[in-house]
Tab-separated table of C-alpha atoms and ligand atoms in Angstrom:
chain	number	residue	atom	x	y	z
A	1301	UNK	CA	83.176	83.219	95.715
A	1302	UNK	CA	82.281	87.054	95.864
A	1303	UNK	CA	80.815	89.839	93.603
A	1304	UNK	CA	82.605	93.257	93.694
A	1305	UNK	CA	81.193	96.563	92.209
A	1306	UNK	CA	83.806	99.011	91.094
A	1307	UNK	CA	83.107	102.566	90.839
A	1308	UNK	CA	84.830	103.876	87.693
A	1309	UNK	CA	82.454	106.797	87.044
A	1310	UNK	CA	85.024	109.744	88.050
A	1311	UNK	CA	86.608	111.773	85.642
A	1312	UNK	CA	89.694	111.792	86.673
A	1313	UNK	CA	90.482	115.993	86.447
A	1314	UNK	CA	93.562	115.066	88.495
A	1315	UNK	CA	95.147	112.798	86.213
A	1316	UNK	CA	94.978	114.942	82.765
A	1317	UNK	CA	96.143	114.981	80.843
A	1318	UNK	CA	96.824	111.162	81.207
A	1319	UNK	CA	93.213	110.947	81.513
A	1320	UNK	CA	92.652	113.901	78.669
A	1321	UNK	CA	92.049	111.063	76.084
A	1322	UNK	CA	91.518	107.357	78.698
A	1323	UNK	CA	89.118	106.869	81.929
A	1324	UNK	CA	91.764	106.783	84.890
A	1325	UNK	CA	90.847	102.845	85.183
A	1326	UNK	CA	92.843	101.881	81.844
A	1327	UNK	CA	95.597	103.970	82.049
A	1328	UNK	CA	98.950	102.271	81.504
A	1329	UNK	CA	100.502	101.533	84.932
A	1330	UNK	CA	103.882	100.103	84.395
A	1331	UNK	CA	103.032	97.324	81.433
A	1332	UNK	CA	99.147	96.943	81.572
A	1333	UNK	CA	96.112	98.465	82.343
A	1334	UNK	CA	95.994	100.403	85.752
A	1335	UNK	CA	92.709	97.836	86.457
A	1336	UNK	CA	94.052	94.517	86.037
A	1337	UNK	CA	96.020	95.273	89.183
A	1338	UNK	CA	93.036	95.353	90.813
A	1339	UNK	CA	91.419	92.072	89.098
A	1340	UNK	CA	94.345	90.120	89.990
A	1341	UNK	CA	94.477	90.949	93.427
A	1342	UNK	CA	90.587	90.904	94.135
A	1343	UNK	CA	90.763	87.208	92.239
A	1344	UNK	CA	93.452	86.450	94.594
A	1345	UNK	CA	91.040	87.126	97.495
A	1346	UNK	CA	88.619	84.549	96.085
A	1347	UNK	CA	86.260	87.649	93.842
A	1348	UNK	CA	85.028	86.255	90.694
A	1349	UNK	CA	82.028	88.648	89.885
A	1350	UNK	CA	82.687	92.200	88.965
A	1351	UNK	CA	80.222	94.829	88.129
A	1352	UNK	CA	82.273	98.011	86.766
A	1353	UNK	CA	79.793	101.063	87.876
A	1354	UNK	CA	80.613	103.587	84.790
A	1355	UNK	CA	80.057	107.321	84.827
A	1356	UNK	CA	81.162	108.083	81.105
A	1357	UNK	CA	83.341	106.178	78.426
A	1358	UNK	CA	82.802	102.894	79.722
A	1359	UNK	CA	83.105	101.612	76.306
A	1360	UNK	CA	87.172	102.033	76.887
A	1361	UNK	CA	86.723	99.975	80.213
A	1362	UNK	CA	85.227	97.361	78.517
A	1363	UNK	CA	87.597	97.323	75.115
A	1364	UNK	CA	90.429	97.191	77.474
A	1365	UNK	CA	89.208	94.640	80.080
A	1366	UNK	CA	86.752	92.589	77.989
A	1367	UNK	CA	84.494	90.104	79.789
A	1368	UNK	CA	87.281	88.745	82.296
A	1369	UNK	CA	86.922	85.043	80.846
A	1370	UNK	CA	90.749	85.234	80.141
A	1371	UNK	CA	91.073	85.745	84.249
A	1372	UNK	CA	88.668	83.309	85.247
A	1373	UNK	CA	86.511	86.254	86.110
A	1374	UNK	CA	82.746	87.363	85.176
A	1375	UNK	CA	83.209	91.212	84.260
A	1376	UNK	CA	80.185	93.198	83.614
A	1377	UNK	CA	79.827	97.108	82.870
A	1378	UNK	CA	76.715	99.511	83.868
A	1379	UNK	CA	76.336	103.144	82.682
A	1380	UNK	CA	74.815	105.316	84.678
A	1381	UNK	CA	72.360	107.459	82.839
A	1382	UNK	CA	73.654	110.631	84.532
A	1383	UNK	CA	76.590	110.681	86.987
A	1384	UNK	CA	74.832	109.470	90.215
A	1385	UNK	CA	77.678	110.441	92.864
A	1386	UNK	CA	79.438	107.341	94.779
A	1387	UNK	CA	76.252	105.904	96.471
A	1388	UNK	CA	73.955	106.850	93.850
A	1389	UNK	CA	76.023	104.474	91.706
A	1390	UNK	CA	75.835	101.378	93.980
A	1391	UNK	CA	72.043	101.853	94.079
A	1392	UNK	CA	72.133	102.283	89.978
A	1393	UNK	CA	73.658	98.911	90.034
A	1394	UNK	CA	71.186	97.177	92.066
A	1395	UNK	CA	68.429	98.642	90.052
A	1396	UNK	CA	69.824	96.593	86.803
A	1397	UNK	CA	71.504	93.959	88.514
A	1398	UNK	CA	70.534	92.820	92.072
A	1399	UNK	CA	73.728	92.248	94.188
A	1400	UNK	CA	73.887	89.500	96.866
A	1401	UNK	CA	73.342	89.545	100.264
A	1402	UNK	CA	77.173	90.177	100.746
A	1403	UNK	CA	79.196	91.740	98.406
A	1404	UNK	CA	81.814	94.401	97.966
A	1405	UNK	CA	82.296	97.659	96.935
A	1406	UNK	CA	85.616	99.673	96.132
A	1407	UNK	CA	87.140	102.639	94.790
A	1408	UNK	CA	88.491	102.071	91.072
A	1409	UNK	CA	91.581	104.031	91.765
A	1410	UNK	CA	93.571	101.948	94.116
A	1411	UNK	CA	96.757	99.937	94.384
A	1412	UNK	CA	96.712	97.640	96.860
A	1413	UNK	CA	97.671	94.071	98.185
A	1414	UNK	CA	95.677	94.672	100.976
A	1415	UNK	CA	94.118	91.409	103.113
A	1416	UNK	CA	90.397	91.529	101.579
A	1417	UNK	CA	89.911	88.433	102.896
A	1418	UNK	CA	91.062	89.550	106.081
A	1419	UNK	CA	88.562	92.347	106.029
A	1420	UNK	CA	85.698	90.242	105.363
A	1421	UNK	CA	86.461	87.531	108.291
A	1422	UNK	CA	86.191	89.844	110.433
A	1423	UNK	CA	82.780	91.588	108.752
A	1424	UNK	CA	81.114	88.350	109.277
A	1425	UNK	CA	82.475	87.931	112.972
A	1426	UNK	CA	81.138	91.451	113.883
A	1427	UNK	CA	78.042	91.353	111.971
A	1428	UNK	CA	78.564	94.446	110.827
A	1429	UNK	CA	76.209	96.631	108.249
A	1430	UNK	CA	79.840	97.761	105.808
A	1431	UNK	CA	82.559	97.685	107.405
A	1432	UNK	CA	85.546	99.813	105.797
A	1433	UNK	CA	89.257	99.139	104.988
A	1434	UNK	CA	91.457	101.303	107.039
A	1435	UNK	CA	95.139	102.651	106.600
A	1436	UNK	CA	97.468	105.114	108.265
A	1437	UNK	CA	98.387	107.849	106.453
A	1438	UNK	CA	100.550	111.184	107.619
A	1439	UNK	CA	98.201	113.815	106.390
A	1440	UNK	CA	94.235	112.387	105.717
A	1441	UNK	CA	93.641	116.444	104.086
A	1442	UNK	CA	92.611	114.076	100.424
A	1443	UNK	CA	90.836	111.190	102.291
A	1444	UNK	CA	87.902	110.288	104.274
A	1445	UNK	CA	89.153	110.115	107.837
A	1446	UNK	CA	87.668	107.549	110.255
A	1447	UNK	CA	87.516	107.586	114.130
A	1448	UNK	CA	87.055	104.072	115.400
A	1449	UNK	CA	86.561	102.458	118.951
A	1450	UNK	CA	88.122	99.566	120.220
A	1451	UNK	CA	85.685	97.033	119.124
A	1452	UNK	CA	86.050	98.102	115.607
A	1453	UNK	CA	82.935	100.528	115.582
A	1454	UNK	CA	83.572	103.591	113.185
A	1455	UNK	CA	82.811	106.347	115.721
A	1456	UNK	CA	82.922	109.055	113.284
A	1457	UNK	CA	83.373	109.845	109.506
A	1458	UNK	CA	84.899	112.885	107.895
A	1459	UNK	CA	85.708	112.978	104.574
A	1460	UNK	CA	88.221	115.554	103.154
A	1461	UNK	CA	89.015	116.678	106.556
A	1462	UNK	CA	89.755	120.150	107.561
A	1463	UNK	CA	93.131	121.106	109.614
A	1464	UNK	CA	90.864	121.830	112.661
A	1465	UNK	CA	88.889	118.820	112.610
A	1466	UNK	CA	92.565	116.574	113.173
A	1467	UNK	CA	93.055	118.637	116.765
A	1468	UNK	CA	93.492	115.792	119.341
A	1469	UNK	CA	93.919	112.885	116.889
A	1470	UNK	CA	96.938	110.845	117.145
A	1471	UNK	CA	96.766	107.998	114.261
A	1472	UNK	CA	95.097	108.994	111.367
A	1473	UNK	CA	93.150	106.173	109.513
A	1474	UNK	CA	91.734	106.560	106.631
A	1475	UNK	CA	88.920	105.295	104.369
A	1476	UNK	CA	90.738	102.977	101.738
A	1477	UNK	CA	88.303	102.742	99.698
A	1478	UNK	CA	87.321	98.958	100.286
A	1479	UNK	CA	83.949	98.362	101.125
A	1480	UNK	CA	81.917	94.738	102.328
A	1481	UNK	CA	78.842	95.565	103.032
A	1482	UNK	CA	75.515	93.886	103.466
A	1483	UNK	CA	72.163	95.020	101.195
A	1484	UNK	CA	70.670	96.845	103.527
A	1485	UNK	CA	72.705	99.603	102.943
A	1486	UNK	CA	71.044	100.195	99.915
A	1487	UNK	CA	67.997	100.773	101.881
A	1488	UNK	CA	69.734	104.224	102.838
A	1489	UNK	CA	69.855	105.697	99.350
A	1490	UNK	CA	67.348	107.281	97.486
A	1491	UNK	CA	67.013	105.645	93.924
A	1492	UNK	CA	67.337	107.717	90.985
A	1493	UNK	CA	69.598	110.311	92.407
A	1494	UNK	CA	73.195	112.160	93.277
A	1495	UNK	CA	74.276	110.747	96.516
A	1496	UNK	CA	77.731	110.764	97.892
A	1497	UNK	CA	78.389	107.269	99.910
A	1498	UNK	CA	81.177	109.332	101.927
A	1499	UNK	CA	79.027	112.798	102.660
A	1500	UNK	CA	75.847	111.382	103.235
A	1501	UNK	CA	75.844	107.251	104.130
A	1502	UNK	CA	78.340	106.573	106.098
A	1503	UNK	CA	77.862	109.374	108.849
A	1504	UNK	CA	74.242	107.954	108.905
A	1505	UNK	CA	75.692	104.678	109.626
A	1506	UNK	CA	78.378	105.886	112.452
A	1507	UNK	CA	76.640	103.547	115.688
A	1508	UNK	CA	74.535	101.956	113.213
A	1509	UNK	CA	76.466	99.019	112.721
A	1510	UNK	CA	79.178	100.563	110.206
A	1511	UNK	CA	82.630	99.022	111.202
A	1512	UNK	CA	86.627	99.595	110.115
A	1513	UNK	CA	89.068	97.109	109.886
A	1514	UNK	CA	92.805	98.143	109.551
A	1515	UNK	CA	94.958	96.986	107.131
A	1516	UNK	CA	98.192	97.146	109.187
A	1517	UNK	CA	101.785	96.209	107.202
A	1518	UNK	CA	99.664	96.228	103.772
A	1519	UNK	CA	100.591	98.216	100.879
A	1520	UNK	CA	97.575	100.807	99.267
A	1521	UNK	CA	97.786	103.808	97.057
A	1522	UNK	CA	95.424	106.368	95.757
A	1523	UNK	CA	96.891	106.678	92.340
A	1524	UNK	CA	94.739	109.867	91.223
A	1525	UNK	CA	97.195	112.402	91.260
A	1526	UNK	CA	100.581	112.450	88.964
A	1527	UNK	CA	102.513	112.179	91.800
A	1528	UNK	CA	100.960	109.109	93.617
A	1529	UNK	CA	100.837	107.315	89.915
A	1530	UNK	CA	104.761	107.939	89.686
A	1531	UNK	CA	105.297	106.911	93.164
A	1532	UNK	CA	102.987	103.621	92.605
A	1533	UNK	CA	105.117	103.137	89.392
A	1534	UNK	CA	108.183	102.710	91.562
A	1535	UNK	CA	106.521	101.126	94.390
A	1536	UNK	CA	105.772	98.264	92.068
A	1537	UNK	CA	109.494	98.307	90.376
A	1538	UNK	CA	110.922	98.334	94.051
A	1539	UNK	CA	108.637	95.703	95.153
A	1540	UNK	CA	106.884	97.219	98.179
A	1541	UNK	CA	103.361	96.161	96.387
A	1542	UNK	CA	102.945	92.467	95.562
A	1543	UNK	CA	102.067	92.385	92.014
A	1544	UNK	CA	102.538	89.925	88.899
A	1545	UNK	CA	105.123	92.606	87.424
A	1546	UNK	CA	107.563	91.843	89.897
A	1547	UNK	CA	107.202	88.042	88.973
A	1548	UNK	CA	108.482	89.653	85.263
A	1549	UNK	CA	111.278	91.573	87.155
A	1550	UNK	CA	112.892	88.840	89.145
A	1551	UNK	CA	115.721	89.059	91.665
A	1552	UNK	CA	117.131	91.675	89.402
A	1553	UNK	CA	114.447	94.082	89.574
A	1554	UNK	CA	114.820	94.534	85.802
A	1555	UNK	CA	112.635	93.514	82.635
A	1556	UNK	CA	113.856	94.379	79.368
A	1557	UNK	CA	112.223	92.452	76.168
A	1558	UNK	CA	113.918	90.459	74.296
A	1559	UNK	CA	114.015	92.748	71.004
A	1560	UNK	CA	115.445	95.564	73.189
A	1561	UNK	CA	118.389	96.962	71.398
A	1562	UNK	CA	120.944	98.826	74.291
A	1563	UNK	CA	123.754	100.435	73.617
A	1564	UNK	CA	123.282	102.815	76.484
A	1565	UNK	CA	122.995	101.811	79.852
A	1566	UNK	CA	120.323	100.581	81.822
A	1567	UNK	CA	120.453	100.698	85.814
A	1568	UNK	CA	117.309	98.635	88.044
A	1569	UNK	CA	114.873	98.967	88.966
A	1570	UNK	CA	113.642	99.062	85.662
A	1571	UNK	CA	111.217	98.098	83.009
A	1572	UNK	CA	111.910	98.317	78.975
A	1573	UNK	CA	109.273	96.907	76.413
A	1574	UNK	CA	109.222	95.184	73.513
A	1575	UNK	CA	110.937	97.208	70.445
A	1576	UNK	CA	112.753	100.038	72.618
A	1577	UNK	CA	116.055	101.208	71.365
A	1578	UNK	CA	118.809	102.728	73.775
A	1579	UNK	CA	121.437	104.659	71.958
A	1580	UNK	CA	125.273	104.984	73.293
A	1581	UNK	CA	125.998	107.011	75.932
A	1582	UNK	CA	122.627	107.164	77.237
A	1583	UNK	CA	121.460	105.922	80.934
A	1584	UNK	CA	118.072	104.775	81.103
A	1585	UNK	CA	116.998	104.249	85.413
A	1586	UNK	CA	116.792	103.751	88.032
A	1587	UNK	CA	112.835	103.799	88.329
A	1588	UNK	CA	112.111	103.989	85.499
A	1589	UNK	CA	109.198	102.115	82.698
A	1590	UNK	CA	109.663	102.459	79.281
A	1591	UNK	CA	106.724	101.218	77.432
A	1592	UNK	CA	106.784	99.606	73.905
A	1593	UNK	CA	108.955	100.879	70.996
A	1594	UNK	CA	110.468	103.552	73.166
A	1595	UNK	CA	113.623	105.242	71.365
A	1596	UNK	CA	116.360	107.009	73.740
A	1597	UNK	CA	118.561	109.268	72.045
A	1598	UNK	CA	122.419	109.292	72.245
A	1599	UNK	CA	123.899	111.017	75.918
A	1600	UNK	CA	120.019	111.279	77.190
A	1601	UNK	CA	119.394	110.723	80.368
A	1602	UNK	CA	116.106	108.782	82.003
A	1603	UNK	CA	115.741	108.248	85.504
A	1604	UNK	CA	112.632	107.896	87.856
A	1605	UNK	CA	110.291	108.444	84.962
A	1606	UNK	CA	107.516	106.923	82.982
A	1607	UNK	CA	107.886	106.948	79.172
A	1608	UNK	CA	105.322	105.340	77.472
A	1609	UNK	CA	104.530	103.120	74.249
A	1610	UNK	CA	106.341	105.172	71.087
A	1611	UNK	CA	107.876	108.300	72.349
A	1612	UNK	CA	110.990	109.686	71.585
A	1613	UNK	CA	113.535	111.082	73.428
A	1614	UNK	CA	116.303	112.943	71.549
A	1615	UNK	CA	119.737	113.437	72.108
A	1616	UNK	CA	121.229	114.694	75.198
A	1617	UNK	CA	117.298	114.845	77.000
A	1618	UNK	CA	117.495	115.384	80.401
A	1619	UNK	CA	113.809	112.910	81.559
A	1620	UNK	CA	113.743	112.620	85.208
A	1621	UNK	CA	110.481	112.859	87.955
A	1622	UNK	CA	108.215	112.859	85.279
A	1623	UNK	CA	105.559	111.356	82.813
A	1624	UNK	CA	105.756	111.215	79.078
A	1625	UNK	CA	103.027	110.578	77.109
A	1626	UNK	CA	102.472	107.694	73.955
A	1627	UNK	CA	103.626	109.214	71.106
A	1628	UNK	CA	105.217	112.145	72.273
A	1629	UNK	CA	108.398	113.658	70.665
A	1630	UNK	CA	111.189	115.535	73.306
A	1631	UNK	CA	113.392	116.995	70.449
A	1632	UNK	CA	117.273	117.442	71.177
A	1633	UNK	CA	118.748	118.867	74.651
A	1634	UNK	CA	115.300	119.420	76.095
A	1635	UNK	CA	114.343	119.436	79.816
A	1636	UNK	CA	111.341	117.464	81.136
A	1637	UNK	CA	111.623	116.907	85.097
A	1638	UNK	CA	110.101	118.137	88.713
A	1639	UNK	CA	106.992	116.572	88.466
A	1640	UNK	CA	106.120	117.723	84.208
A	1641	UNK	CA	103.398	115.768	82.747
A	1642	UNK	CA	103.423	115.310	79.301
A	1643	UNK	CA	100.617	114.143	76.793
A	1644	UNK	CA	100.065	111.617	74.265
A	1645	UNK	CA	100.865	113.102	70.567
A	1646	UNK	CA	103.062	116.066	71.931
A	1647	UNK	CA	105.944	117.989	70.314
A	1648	UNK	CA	108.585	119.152	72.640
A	1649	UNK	CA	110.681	121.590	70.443
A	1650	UNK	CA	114.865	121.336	70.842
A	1651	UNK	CA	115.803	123.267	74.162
A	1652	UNK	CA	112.210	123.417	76.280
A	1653	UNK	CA	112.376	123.104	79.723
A	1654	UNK	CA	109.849	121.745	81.253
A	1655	UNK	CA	109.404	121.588	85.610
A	1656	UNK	CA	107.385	122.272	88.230
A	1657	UNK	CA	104.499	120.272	87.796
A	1658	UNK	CA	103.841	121.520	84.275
A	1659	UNK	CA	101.077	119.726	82.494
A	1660	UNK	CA	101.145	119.565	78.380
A	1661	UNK	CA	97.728	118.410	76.840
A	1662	UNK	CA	97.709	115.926	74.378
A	1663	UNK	CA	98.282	117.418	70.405
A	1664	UNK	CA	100.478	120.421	71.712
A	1665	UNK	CA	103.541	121.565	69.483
A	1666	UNK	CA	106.248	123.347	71.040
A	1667	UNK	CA	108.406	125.242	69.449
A	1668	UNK	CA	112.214	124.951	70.375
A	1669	UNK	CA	112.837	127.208	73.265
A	1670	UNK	CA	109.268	128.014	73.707
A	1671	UNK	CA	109.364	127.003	77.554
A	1672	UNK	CA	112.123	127.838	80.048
A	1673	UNK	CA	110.213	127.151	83.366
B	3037	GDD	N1	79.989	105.386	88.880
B	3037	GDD	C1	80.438	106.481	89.491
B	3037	GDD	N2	79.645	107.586	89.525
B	3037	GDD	N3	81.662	106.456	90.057
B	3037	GDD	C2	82.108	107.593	90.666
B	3037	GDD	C3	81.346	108.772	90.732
B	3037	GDD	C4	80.030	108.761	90.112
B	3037	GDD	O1	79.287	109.742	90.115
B	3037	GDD	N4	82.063	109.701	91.409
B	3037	GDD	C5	83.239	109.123	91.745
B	3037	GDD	N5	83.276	107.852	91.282
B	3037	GDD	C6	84.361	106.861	91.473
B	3037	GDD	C7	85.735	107.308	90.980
B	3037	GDD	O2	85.945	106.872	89.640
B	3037	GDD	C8	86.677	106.599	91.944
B	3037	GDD	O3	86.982	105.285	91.515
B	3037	GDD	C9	85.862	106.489	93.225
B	3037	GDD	O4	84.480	106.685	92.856
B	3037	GDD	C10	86.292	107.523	94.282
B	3037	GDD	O5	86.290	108.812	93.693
B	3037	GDD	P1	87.568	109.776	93.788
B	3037	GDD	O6	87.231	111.015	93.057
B	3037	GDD	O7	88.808	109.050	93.441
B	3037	GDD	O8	87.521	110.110	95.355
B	3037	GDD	P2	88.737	110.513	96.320
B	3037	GDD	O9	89.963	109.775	95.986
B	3037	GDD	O10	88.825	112.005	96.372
B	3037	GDD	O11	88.150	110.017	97.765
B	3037	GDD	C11	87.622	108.702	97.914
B	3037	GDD	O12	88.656	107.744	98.010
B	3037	GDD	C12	89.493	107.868	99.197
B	3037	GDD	C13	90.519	106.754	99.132
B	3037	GDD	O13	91.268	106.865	97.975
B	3037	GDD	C14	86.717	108.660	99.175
B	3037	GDD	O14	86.034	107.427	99.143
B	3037	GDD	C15	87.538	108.788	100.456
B	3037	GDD	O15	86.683	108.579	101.582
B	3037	GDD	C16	88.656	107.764	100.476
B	3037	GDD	O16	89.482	107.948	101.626
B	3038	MG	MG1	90.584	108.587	94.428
């Protein structure tokens, strides 16, 4: 069995306001908490030791996940006294709990079915120091980019890479944020300090022993920005990522709970809680999750969207590429699409229209007609 640290210590500024109120590793992805995708799959890959590294709030980690005894898994939470930057954190942990010879470390922001156990065969074939998860991306701009030889030795490391560093490169692979690495890389970091593990350890390590192993045909996603969380939304209600949901969906690609009373329709992919009502006339998918006790008004129209537990959508909406927050009230013949993120506890006034990647915070009230962008 393995032990796993998590780093959950980011604040998530690229998620508000779905993080405004909840640490980006609770969030609600489809019907649970954005982490337990990761638990299930690391637990699939034979991990049964987690150590959650926590910048701020971990409290909400912990309510949410509890001690992991329900998954068969050992879940433990550490608070860094000040935010200590991604290697700073690993060497936090190790200072209050000492991690074994082997273990790994990952990013607490990814969806993945990625072949951990894959990635750690060939680790211990290599004998390398850490060797890092790599996938191909199109543009590596948000990621750490790795250069690699043909024995699997990371040649070079550049994280958030500029447009003129990618001259000459043909396949970009990135950093995935999966990590096995042996202790000795905690040697590297100063204790009691900010240190970034992309910025300042693993360019150290480049010929040192620091290897990448490529995750080719797997499914992974960053799901820090609004768009990436939609897009891993449908990416689990399509199938493309192996997760327990789509055990829930079956051959249908649609969940709705028992309790569900439709009058509308509803068109898969799709996902409906418990306690949702769909009124007549409306159309509710595809791609779309509504969480618990959802109500659809009469003649509104959902598609590709996220509407989470308890809001509202009135009559005639118009809810498509977008996220609506718990709680939140779209009042009569509004507008919410192109990419608008709405808040928990938000008012959307009769006749708002809402696009172009607006983002409401949590407690606003608009008035009807307030917003025509
Ligand atoms: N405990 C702790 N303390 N955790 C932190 C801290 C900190 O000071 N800073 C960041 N984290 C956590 C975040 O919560 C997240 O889970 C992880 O470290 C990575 O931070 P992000 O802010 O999500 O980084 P990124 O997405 O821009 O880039 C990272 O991930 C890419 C893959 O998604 C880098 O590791 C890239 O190299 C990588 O390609
Ligand atoms: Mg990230």
């Amino acid at each position: 069995m393995a032990q796993a640290v998590i780093l959950v210590g980011g604040e998530g500024t690229r998620l508000r306001p779905l993080t405004s109120r909840q640490p980006k590793p609770v969030i609600t992805l489809v019907d649970r908490p954005f982490m337990t995708y990761m638990l299930q799959w690391l637990r699939g890959h034979g991990v049964d030791d987690v150590i959650f590294s926590c910048g701020f709030e971990p409290v909400k980690v912990e309510e949410a996940l509890g001690d992991g005894s329900s998954m068969g898994m050992r879940l433990r939470y550490v608070r860094e006294p000040t935010p200590r930057g991604t290697a700073g954190a690993l060497k936090y942990v190790d200072e209050q709990i000492p991690l074994d010879a082997r273990f790994l470390m990952l990013n607490g922001d990814v969806l993945t079915d990625v072949d951990v156990g894959a990635q750690i065969a060939q680790h211990e074939r290599t004998g390398a120091v850490g060797t890092l998860g790599l996938v191909a991306v199109e543009d590596p701009s948000a990621y750490g980019l790795v250069l690699c030889d043909a024995d699997h030795a990371v040649t070079g490391f550049l994280e958030k890479p500029a447009p003129n560093q990618l001259v000459g490169i043909d396949r970009y692979l990135i950093s995935a944020g999966i990590y096995v690495l042996q202790r000795a890389v905690l040697d590297l970091i100063p204790a009691g300090q900010n240190v970034s593990i992309e910025r300042e350890v693993w360019p150290r390590l480049v010929g040192q022993g620091l290897a990448g192993a490529v995750a080719d045909g797997a499914y992974w996603m960053d799901i820090g920005t609004p768009e990436r969380y939609l897009q891993g939304t449908f990416d689990i209600l399509e199938g493309n990522v192996r997760t327990e949901v789509l055990d829930a969906l079956g051959a249908g690609f649609m969940a709705v709970a028992g309790d569900v009373q439709a009058h509308g329709r509803i068109v898969p992919p799709a996902h409906v809680g418990a306690g949702c009502t769909i009124a007549e006339g409306a159309h509710v998918g595809s791609l779309v999750v509504l969480g618990a006790g959802v109500t659809v008004g009469p003649g509104a129209r959902v598609e590709r969207a996220v509407v989470l537990d308890g809001a509202t959508i009135g009559a005639g909406c118009e809810v498509t590429d977008c996220i609506v927050g718990p709680r939140t009230r779209i009042e009569k013949g509004a507008i919410v699409r192109g990419g608008a993120v709405i808040g928990e506890d938000v008012l959307v006034g009769e006749g708002n229209v809402l696009t172009a990647g607006i983002k409401v915070f949590p407690g606003t009230e608009l008035p009807p007609g307030a917003i025509k962008f």
